[in-house]
XYZ file of C-alpha atoms in Angstrom:
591
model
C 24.896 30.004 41.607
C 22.042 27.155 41.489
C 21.967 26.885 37.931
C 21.015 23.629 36.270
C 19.127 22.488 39.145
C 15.828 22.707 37.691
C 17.227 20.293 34.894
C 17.839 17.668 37.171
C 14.234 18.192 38.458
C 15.388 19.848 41.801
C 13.856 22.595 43.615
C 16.104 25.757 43.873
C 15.410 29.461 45.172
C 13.131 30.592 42.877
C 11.013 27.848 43.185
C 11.012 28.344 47.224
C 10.551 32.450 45.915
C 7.919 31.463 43.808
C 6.004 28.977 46.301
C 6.182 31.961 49.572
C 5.187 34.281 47.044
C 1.637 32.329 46.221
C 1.073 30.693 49.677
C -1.243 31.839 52.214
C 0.599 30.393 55.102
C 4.219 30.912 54.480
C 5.335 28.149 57.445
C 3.675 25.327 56.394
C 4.882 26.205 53.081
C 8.511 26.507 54.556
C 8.058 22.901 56.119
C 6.674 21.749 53.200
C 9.708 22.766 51.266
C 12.193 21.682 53.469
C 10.457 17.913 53.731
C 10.438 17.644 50.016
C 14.299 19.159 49.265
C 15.948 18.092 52.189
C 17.688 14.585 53.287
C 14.963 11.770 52.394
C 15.604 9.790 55.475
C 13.169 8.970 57.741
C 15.220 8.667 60.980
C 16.795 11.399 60.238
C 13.778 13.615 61.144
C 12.890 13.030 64.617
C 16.912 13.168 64.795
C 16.946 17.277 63.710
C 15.003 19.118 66.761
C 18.131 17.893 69.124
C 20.346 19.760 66.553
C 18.084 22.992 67.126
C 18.557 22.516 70.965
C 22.170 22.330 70.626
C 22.153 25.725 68.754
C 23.037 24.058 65.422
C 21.451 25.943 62.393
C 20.510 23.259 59.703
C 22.688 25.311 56.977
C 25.926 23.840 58.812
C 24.562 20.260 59.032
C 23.386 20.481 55.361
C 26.490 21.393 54.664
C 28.422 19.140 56.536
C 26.573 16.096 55.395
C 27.165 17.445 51.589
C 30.594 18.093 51.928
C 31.182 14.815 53.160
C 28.776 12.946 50.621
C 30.776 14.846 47.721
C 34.119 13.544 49.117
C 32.758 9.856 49.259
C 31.488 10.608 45.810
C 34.846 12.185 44.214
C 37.144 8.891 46.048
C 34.413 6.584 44.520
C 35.088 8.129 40.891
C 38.626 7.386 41.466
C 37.745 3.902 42.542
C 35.643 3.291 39.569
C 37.993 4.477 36.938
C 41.173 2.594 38.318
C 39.271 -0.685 38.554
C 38.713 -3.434 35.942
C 35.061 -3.505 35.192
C 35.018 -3.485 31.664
C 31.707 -0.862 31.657
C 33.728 1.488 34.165
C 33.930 4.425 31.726
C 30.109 3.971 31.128
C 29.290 4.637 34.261
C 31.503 7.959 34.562
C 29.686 8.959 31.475
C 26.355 8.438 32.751
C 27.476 9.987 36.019
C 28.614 13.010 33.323
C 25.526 13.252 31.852
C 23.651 14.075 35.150
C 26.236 16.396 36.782
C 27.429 18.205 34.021
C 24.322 20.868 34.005
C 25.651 21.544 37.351
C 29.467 22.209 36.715
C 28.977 26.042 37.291
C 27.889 25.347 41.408
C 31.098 25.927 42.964
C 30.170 23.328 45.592
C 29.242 20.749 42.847
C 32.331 21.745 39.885
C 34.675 19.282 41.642
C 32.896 16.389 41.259
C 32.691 16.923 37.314
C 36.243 17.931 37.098
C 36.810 14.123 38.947
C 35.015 12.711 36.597
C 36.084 14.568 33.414
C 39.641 14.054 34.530
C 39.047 9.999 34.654
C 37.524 9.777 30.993
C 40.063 8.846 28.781
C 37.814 10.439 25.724
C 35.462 13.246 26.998
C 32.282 13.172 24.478
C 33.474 16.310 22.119
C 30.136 18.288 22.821
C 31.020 18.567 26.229
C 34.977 19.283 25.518
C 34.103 22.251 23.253
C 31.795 23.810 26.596
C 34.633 23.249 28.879
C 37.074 25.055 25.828
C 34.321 27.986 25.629
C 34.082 28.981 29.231
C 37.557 30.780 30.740
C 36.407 30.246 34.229
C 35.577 25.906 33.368
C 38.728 25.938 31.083
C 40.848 27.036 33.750
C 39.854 24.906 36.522
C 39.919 21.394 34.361
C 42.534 19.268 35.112
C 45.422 18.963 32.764
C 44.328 15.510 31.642
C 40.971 17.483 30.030
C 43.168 19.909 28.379
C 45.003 17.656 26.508
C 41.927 16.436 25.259
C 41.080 20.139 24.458
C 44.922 20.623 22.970
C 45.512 17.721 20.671
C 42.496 18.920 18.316
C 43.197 22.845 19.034
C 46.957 23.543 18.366
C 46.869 27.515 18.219
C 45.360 26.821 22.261
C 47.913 24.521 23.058
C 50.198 27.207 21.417
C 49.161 29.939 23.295
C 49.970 27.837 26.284
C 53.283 26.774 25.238
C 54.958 30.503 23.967
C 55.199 31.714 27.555
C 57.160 28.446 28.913
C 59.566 28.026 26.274
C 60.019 32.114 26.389
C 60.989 31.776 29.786
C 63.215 28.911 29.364
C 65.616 31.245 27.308
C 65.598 33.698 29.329
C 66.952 31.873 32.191
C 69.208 30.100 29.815
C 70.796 33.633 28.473
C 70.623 34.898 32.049
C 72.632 32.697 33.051
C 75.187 32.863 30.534
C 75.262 36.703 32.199
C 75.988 35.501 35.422
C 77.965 37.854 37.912
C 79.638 34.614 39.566
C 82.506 33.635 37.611
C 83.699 30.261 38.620
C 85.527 27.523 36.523
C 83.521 25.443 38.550
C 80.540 26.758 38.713
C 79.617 27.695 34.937
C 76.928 27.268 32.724
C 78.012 23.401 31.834
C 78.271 22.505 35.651
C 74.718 21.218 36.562
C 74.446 17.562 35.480
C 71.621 16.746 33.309
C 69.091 15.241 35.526
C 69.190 18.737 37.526
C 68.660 20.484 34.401
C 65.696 18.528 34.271
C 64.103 19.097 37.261
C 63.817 23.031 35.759
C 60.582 24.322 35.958
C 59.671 24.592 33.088
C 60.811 21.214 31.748
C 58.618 19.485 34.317
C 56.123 21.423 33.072
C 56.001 21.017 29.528
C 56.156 17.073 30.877
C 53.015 17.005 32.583
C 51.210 19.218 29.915
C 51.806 16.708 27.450
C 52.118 13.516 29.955
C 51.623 10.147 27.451
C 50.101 12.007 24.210
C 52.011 11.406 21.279
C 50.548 14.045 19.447
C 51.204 16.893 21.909
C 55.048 15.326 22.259
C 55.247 16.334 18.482
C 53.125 19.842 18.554
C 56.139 20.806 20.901
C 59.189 19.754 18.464
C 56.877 21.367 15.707
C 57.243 24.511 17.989
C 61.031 23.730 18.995
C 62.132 23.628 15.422
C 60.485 26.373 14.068
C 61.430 28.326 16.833
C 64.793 27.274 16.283
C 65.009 28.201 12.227
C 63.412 31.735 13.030
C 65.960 32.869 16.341
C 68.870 30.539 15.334
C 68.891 30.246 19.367
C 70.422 26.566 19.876
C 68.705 26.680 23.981
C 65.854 25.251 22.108
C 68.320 22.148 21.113
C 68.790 21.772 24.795
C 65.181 22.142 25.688
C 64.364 19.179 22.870
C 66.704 16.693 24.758
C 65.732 18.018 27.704
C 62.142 17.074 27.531
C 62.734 13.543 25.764
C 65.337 12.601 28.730
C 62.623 13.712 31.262
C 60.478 11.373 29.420
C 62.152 8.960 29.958
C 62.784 9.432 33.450
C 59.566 8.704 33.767
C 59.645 5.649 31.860
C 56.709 7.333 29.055
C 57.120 4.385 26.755
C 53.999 5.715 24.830
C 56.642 8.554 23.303
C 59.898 7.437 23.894
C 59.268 3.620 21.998
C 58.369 6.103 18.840
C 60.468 9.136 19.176
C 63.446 7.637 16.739
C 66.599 9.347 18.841
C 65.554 8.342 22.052
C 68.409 5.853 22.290
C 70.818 7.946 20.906
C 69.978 10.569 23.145
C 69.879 8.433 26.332
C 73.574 7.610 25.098
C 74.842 10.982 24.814
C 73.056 12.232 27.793
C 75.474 9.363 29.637
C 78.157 11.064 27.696
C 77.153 14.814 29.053
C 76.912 13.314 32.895
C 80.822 12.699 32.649
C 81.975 14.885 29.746
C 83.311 12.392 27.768
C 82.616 10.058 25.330
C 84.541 6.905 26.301
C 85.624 4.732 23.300
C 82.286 2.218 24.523
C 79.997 4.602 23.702
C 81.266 5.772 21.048
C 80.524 2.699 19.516
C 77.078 2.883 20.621
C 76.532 6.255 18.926
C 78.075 5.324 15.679
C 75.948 2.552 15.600
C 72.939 4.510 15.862
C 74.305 6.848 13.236
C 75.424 4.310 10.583
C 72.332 2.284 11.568
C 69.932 4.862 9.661
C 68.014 3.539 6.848
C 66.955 4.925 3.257
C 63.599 6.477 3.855
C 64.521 7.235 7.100
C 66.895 10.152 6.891
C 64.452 12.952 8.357
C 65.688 11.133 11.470
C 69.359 12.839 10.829
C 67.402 16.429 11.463
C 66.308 15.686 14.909
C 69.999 13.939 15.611
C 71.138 17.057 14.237
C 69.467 19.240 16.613
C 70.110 16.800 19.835
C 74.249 17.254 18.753
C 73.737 20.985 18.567
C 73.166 21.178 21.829
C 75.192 23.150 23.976
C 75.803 20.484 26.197
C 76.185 18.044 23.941
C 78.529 20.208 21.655
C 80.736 20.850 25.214
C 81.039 16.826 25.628
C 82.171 16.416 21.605
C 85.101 18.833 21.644
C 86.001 18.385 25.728
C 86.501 14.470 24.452
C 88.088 15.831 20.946
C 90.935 18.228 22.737
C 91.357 15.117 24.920
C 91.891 12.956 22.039
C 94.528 15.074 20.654
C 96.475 14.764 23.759
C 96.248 11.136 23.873
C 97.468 10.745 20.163
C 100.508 13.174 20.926
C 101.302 10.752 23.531
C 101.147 8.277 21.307
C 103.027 9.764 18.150
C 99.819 8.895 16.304
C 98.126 10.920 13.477
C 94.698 12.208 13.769
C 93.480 10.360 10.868
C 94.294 7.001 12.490
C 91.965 7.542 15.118
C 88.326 5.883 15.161
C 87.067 7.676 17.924
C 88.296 10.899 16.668
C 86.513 10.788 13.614
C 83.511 9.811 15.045
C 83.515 12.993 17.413
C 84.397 15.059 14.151
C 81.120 13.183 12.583
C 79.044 14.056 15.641
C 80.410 17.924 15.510
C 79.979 18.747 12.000
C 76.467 16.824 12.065
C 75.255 19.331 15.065
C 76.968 22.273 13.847
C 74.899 21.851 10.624
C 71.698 21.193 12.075
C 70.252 24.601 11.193
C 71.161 24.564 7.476
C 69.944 20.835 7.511
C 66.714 21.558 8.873
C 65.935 24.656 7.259
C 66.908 23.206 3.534
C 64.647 20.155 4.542
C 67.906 17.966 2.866
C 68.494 15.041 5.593
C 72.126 13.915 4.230
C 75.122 13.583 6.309
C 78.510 14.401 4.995
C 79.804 11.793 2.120
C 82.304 9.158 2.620
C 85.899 10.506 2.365
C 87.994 7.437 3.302
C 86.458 3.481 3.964
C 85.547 3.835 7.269
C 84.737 7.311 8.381
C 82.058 10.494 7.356
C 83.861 13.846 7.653
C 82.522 17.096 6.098
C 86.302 18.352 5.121
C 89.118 15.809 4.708
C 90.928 18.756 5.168
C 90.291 19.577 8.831
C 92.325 16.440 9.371
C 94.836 16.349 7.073
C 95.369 20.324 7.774
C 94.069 21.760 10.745
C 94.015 19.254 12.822
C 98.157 18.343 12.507
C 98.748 22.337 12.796
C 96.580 22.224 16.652
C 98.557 19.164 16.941
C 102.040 21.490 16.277
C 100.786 24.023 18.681
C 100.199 21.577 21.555
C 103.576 20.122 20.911
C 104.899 23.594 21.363
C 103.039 23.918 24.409
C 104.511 20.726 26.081
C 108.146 21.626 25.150
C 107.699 25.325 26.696
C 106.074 24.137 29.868
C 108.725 21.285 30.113
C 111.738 23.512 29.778
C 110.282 25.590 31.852
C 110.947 22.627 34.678
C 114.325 22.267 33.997
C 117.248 23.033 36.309
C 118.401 26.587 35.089
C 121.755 24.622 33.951
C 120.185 22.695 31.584
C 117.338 24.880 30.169
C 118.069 26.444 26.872
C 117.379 29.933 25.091
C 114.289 28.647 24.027
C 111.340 31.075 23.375
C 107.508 30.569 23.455
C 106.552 30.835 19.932
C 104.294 34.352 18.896
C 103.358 32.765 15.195
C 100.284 30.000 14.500
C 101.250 27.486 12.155
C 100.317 28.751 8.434
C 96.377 28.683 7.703
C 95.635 28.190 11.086
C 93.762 31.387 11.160
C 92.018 30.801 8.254
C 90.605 27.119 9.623
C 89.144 29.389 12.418
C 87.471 31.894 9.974
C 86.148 29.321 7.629
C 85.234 26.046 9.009
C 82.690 25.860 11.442
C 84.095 22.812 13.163
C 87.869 23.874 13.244
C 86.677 27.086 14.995
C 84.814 25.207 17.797
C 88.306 23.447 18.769
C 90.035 26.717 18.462
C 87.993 27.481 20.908
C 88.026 25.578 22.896
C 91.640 24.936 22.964
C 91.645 28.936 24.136
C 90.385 27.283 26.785
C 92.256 24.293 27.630
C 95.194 26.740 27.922
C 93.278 29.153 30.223
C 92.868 26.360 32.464
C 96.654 25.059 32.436
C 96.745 28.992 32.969
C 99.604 29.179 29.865
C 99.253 32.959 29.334
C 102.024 32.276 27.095
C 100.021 29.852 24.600
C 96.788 32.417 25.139
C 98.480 35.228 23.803
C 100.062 33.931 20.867
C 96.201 32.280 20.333
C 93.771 35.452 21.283
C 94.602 37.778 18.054
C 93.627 35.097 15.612
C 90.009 34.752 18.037
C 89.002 37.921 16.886
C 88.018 37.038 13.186
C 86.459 33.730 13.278
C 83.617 31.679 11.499
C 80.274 33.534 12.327
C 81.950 35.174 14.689
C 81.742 32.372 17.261
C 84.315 34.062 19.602
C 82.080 37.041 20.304
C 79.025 34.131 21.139
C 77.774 34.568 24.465
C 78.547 30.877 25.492
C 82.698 31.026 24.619
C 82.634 34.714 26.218
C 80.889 32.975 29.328
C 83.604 30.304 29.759
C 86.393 32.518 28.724
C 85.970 35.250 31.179
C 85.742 32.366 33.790
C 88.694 30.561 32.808
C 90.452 34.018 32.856
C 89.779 34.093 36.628
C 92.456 31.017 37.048
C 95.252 33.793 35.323
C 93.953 37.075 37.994
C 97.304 37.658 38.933
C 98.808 38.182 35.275
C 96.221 41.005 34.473
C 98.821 42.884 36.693
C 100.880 43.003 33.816
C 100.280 45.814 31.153
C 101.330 42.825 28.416
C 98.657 40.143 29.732
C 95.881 42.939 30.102
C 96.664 44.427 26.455
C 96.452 40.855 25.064
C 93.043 39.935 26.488
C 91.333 43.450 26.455
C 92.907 45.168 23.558
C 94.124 41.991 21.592
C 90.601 40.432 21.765
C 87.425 41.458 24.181
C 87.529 45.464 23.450
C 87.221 44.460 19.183
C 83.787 44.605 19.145
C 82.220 45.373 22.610
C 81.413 48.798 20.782
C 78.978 46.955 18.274
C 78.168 43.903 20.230
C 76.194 44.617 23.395
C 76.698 41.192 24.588
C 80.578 41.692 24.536
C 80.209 44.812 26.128
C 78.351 42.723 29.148
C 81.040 40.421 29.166
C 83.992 43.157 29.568
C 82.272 44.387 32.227
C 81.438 41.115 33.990
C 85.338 40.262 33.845
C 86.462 43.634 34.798
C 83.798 44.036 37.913
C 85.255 40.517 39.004
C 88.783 41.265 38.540
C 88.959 44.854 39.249
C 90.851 44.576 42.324
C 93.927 42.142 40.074
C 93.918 44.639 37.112
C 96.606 46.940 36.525
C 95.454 50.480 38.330
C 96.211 52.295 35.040
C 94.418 49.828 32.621
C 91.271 50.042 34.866
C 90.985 53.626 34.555
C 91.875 53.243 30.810
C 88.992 50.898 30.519
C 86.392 52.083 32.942
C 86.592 55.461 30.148
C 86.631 53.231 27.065
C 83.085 50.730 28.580
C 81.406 53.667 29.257
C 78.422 53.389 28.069
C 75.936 54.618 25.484
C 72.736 56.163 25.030
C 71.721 53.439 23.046
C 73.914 50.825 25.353
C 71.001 48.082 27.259
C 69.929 48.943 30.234
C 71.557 45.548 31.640
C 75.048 47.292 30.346
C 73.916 50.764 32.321
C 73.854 48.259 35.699
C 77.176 46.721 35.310
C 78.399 49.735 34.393
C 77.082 51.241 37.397
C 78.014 48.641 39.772
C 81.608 48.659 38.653
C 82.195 52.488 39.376
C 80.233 51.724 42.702
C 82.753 48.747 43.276
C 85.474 51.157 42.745
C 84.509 54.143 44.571
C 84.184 52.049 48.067
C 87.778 50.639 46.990
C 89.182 54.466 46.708
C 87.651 55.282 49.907
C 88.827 51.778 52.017
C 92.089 51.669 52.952
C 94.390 48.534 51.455
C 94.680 45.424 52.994
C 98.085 43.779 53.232
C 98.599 41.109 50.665
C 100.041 39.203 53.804
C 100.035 39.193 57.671
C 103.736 39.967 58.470
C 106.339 37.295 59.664
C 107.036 36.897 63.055
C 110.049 35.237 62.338
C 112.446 36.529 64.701
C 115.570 35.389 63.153
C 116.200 32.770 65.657
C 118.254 29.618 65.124
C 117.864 25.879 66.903
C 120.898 25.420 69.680
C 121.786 21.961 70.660
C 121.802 21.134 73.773
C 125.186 19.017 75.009
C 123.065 15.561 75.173
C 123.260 14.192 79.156
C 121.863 10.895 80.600
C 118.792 12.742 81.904
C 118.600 15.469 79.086
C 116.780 14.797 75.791
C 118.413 16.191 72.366
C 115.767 19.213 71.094
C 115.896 22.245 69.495
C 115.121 25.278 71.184
């Protein structure tokens, strides 16, 4: 416990051991002892005896008077190292060089940590016995451990696995949430929340203004990203560059080359959608990258993979396309449009980009504009066009007085190769998809039927991703009263979500998510049909075993309630207003 002090030249208990063990009168030799160790203040002794009279043993005034010294001490570290004298850090390494024997005293270990903490570069021999020691490494303040972590990155590592672990599993769990709400979904916390996360704050502090541990963590990000594929570790990368700068860390964000593209597009994410001033902004940062600087495209790559970022891109694309209907204009002709297309096919390749170590965007297809296939807009996108122009037409006959409506019926055929857009071009299937969902949310069951067969084979099987399935089944909660219908339930389970639940434990979540929400909305016979068919298997997750389980709970207790009327009944009593013959003292009113 009192190691060191014999180093500094300061008695401890051995010596005091040592000295009763060879004296012949062991309370002189006590005085003796305390006189030479204790407070070196002559006032102070003649003070002491009224301390003994008042019952006061000298350990608690010892202590009291070191506790407070140390305190004075620790504040006058502080002082020292936020002043201006130009030999400040001298001083807190001499002050090192006689405390540091002493950093394993409990009552002593504070004061070192103050004044390790308020070095800017701890001498290395000292660093490496703070590294050695558990107990000493765990105690230090973060600012020693980044010391300790820019020159040891299997340590800083080791520290890093278990927070970004933990950041995807509270990104997939919520993708698994049981509260299905259009407006309360994965997408609906604004950015700066998402940055308040726990672990994003702490991956901030851990790496605070150090350049080099800002870049350890990408290091980590992207590799972890080319082995899982997972694109939550695109989020986390803007995440923690945006909390940067929150904090204004000019040190990293004045070097980290998308900072001011990101800023943009996190602007963009706050309102879901990019507005035709910024996206000027971002095409400026895109066309604005030189030769020799193209390893900037991977990061930009992996910031527009982002979930939230991807969400923004084809919220603002679907948009688009409804403003150029509007305006009888042709996707093609469209600036902004072909920047979003830029922006999507640039994040959707990020992977390949960054794996293959080849920065190149797309070539130039026309004078102004990148695109990776000239013909998702001379093809694909007219087709979507065709089907939202069917869309319009059936919802406005539909508001026609029944004389003037005609036989018109909702269309049941895509245009030709619309299906195969969605199977084979990355970018045409994300605004498939999400045009499944703009039409769940105008809740057109019409336009969602005739769209949900040609979801089941698309490219990489994006459809079945847990992301789409999360919006989906809460966008399906706007149409609960249609699953009463044998047709609208055989179109989303059997026409779409039952294809691969079987093989695909994550679809087999999702089934059961929608089905424990909407139990009570789905047609009696198709519940029982499907309650047999999502039963699950030996080899089903246990996670699928619980929904499972709560679903035939939820179901049960229904059986054994009795039904609630839909509606209170009327109390209309078939009574009709009578006039009242109108005199000079009687008002007209209706009885």
């Amino acid at each position: 416990m009192f190691a060191g002090l014999p180093e500094l030249g300061i008695s401890n208990g051995e010596d005091l051991k040592e000295t009763l063990t060879n004296c012949t009168e062991p309370l002189k030799a006590i005085d003796q002892f305390q006189t030479e160790n204790g407070i070196l203040l002559p006032t102070l002794q003649s003070a002491l005896p009224f301390l003994d009279l008042h019952g006061t043993p000298r350990l608690e005034f010892h202590q009291s008077v070191f506790d407070e010294l140390r305190d004075k001490l620790m504040e006058r570290v502080a002082t020292i190292a936020e002043g201006k004298d130009e030999d400040r850090y001298g001083k807190l390494k001499e002050l090192l060089e006689k405390s540091f024997p002493l950093v394993k005293m409990p009552s002593i270990q504070p004061v070192v940590m103050q004044v390790l903490k308020h070095l800017p570069k701890v001498p290395e021999k000292k660093l490496k016995l703070v590294m050695a020691d558990k107990e000493l490494y765990k105690v230090c303040a973060v600012e020693v451990k980044r010391q300790i972590w820019q020159e040891n990155q299997a340590l800083f590592g080791d520290e890093v696995s278990p927070l970004l672990k933990q950041y995807i599993v509270a990104k997939e769990a919520a993708l698994f949430s049981s509260d299905l709400s259009i407006l309360h979904n994965f997408f609906s916390p604004s950015p700066k929340a998402r940055r308040q996360g726990e672990v994003v704050l702490k991956l901030t502090q851990m790496i605070g203004k150090n350049v080099k541990l800002y870049d350890m963590v990408l290091q980590f990000l992207r590799t972890l990203f080319l082995r899982t594929r997972n694109v939550h570790y695109c989020t986390l990368r803007a995440e923690l560059l945006m909390s940067l700068h929150d904090l204004d860390i000019s040190e990293i964000c004045s070097v980290d080359s998308c900072h001011k593209f990101t800023w943009c597009l996190d602007a963009c994410i706050r309102e879901k959608f990019v507005d035709a001033k910024r996206a000027r902004e971002l095409q400026g940062f895109l066309d604005g990258v030189k030769k020799g600087q193209e390893k900037v495209l991977g990061d930009l790559s992996m910031i527009l993979c982002d979930p939230f970022s991807s969400n923004t891109l084809v919220l603002s694309t679907v948009r688009n396309l409804q403003e150029l209907l509007s305006q009888d204009a042709l996707p093609r002709d469209s600036p902004d449009l072909m920047l979003l297309l830029r922006m999507l096919s640039l994040g959707q390749g990020a992977w390949d980009m960054i794996d293959s170590q080849v920065f190149k965007e797309p070539r130039l297809v026309c004078s102004h504009f990148f695109l990776l296939e000239l013909e998702v807009v001379t093809r694909f996108l007219p087709a979507m066009l065709s089907v939202l122009v069917d869309d319009y037409t059936f919802t406005v006959e539909q508001k026609l007085p029944s004389e003037e409506k005609t036989s018109l019926s909702y269309p049941t055929a895509l245009p030709d190769n619309f299906n195969k857009y969605l199977q084979e071009n990355r970018v045409a299937c994300e605004m498939g998809l999400y045009y499944a969902l703009h039409i769940a949310k105008q809740r057109n069951k019409n336009a969602l039927q005739r769209l949900l067969p040609a979801l089941v084979e698309t490219y990489n099987d994006m459809a079945f991703g847990d992301i789409f399935l999360h919006l989906l089944t809460a966008h399906l909660t706007l149409l609960s009263d249609e699953f009463g219908t044998e047709e609208f339930c055989s179109a989303v389970f059997d026409g779409f979500l039952l294809n691969s639940f079987s093989s695909k434990d994550n679809v087999h979540r999702h089934n059961l998510r929608l089905l424990l929400h909407l139990h009570q909305k789905v047609l009696p016979s198709c519940v029982e049909t499907l309650v047999k068919t999502l039963e699950p298997s030996k080899q089903s997750s246990d996670q699928v075993k619980e929904l499972y389980t709560k679903l035939t709970e939820k179901l049960e207790a229904q059986k054994k309630s009795p039904p609630q009327p839909d509606e209170a009944p009327s109390l209309d009593l078939g009574l009709h207003p009578v006039k009242v013959p109108t005199t000079a003292s009687t008002p007209t009113t209706s009885l």
